[in-house]
PDB file of C-alpha atoms in Angstrom:
ATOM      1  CA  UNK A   1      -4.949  51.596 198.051  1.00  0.00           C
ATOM      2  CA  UNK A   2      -7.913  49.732 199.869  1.00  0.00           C
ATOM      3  CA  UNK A   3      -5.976  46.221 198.977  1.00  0.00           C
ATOM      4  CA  UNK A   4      -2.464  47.422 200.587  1.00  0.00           C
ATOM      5  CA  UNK A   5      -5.181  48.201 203.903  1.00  0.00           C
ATOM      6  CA  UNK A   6      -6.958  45.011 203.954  1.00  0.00           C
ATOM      7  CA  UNK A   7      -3.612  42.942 203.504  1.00  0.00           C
ATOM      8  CA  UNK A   8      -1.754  45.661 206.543  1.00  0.00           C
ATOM      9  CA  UNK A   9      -5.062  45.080 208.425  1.00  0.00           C
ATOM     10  CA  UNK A  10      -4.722  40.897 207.875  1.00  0.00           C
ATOM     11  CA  UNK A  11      -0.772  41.025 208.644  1.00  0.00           C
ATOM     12  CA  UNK A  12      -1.357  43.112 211.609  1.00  0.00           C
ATOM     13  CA  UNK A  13      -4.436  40.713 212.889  1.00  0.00           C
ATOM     14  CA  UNK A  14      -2.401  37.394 212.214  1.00  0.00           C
ATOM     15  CA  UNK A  15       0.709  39.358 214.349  1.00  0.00           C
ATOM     16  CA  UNK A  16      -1.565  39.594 217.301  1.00  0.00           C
ATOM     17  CA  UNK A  17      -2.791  35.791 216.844  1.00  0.00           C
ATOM     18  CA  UNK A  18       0.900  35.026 216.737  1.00  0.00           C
ATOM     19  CA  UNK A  19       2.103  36.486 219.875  1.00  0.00           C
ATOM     20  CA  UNK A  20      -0.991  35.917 222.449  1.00  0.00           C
ATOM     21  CA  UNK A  21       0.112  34.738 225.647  1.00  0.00           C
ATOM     22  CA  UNK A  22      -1.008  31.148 226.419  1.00  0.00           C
ATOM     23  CA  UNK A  23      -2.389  30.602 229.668  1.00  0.00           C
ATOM     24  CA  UNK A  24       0.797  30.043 232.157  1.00  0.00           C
ATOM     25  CA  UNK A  25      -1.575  28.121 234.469  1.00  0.00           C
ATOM     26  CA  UNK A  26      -2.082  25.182 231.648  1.00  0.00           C
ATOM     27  CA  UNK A  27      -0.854  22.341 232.277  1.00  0.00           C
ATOM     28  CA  UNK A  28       0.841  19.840 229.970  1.00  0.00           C
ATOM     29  CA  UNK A  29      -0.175  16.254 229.813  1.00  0.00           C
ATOM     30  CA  UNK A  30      -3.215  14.129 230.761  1.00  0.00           C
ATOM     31  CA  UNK A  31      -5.247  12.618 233.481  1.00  0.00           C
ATOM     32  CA  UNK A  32      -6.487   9.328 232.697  1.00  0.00           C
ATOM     33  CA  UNK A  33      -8.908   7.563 234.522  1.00  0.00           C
ATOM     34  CA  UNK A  34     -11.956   5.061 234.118  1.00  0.00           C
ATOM     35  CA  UNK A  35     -15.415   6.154 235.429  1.00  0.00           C
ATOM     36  CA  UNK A  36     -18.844   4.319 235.944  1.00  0.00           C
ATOM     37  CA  UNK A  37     -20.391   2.665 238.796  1.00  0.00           C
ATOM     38  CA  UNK A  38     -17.784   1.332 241.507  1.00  0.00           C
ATOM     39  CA  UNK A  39     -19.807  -1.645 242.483  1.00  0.00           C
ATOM     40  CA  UNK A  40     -20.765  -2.793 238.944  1.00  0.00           C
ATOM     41  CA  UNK A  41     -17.958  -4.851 237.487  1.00  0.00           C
ATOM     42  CA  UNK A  42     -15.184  -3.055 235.409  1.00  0.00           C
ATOM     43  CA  UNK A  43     -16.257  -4.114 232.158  1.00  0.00           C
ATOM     44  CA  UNK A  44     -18.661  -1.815 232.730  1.00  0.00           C
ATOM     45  CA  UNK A  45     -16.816   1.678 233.462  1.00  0.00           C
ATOM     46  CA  UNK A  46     -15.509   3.641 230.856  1.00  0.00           C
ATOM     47  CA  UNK A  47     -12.067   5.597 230.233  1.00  0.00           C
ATOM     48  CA  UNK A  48     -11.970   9.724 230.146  1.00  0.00           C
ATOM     49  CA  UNK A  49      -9.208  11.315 230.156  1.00  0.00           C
ATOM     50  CA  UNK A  50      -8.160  15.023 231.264  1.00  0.00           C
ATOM     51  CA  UNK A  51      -6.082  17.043 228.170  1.00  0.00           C
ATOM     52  CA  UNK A  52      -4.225  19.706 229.476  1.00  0.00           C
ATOM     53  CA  UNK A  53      -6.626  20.445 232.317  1.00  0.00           C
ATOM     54  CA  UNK A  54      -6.002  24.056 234.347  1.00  0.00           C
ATOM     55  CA  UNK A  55      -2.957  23.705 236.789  1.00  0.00           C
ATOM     56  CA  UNK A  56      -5.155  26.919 238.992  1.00  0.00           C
ATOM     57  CA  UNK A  57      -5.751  25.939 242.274  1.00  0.00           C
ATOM     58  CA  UNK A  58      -9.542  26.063 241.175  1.00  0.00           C
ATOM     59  CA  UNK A  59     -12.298  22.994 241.865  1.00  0.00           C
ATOM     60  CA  UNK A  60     -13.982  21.688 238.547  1.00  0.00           C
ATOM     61  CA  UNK A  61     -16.684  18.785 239.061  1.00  0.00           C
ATOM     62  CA  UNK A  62     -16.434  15.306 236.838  1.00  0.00           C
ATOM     63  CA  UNK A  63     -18.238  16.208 233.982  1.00  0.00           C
ATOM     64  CA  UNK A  64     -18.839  12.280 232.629  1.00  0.00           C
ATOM     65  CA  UNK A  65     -20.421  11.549 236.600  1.00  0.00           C
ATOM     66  CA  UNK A  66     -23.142  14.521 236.431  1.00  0.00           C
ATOM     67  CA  UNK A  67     -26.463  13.514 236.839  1.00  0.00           C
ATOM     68  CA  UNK A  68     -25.578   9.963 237.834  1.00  0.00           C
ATOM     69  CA  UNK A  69     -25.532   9.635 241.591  1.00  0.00           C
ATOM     70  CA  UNK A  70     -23.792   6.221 241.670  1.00  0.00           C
ATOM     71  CA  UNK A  71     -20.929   7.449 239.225  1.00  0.00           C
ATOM     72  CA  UNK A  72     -17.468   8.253 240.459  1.00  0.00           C
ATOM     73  CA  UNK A  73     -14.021   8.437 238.130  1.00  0.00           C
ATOM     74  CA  UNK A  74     -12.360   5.684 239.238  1.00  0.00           C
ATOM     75  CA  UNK A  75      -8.406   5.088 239.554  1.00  0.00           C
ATOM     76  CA  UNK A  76      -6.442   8.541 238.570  1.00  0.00           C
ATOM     77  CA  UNK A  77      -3.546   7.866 236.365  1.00  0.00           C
ATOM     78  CA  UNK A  78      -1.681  11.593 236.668  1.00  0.00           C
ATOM     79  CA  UNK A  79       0.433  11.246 233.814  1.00  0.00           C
ATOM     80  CA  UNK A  80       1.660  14.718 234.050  1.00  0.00           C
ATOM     81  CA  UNK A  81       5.453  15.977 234.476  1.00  0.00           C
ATOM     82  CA  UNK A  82       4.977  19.305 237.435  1.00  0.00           C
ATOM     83  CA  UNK A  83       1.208  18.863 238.449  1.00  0.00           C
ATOM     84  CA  UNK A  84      -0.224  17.702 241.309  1.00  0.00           C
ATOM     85  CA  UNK A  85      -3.893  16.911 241.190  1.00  0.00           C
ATOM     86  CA  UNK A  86      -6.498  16.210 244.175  1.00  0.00           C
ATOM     87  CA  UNK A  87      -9.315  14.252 243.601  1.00  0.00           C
ATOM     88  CA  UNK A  88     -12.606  14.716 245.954  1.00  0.00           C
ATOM     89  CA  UNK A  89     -14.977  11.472 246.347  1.00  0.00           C
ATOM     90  CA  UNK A  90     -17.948  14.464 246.344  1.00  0.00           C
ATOM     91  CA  UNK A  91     -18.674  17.513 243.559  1.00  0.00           C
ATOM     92  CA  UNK A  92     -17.303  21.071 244.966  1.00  0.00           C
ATOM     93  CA  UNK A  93     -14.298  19.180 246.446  1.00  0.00           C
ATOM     94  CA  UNK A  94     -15.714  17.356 249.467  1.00  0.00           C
ATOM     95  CA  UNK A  95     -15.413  14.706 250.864  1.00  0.00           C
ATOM     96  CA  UNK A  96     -12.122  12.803 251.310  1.00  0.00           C
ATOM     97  CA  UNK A  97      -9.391  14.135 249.529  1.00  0.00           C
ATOM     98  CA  UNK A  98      -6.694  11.900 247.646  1.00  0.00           C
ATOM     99  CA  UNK A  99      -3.698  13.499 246.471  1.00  0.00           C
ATOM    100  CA  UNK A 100      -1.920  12.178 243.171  1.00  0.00           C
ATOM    101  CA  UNK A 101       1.815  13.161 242.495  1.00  0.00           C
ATOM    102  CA  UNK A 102       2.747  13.602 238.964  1.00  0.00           C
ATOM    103  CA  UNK A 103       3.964  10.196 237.417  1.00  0.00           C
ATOM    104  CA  UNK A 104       1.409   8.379 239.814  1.00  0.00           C
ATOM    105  CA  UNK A 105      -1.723   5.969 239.256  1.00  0.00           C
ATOM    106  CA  UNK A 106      -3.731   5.661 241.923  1.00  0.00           C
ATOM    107  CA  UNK A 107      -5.946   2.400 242.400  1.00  0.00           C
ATOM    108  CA  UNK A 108      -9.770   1.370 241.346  1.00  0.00           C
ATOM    109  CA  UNK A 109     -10.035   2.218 245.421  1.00  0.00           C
ATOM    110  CA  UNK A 110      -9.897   5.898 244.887  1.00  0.00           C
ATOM    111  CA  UNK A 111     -13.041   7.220 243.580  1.00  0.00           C
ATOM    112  CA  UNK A 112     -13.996  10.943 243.026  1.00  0.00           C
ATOM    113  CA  UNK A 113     -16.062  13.171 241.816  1.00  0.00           C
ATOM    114  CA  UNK A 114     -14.508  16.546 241.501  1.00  0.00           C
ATOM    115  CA  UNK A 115     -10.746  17.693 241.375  1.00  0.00           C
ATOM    116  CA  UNK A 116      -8.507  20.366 241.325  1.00  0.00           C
ATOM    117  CA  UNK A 117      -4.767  20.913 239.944  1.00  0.00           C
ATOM    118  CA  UNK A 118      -1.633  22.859 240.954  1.00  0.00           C
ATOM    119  CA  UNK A 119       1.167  23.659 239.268  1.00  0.00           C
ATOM    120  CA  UNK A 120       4.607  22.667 241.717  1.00  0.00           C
ATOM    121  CA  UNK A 121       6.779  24.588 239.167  1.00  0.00           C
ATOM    122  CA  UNK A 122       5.090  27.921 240.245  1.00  0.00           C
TER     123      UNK A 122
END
């Protein structure tokens, strides 16, 4: 009797695993971009890369530019299908604002330290 409840109890846990929503504000895809120093030559920088980031409206700082003031990411590559990402030259999403349409690189000119993505399919 206690087997036929621990195998219910495993079906019945692995149905719920099964069928939890994912997140609808995920999106699909990657933002690529270099980071490092702007002034120090490009063999310098290094490449990081956003997988599946949150499409919610919400600021997130550069996490490979904390705690080095003369860091920026360097050059988005949005290589997403429906998102639209902003990038901020300052953390919290100040500063100038460049706006990067799906499909779009941007060039070793735009520099940022913070971002933030939106969905355009809802």
């Amino acid at each position: 009797m206690r087997l036929r409840h621990t195998v219910g109890a495993a079906l019945g846990a692995l149905a719920l695993l099964v069928t939890l929503p994912t997140p609808a504000d995920a999106a699909t895809g990657f933002v690529l971009f270099q980071y490092g120093d702007p002034l120090l030559p490009k063999s310098t920088w290094q490449s990081g890369q956003l997988e599946n980031p949150p499409a919610d409206g919400v600021c997130y700082n550069l996490p490979e530019v904390q705690g080095h003031p003369l860091w920026f990411g360097i050059g988005p590559n949005n290589a997403m299908a429906e998102e639209t990402v902003y990038v901020f030259t300052e953390v919290d999403c100040l500063g100038v604002r460049t706006k990067v349409d799906p499909g779009v690189k941007k060039g070793n000119n735009v520099i940022f330290k913070s971002y933030l993505i939106e969905n355009l399919g809802g």
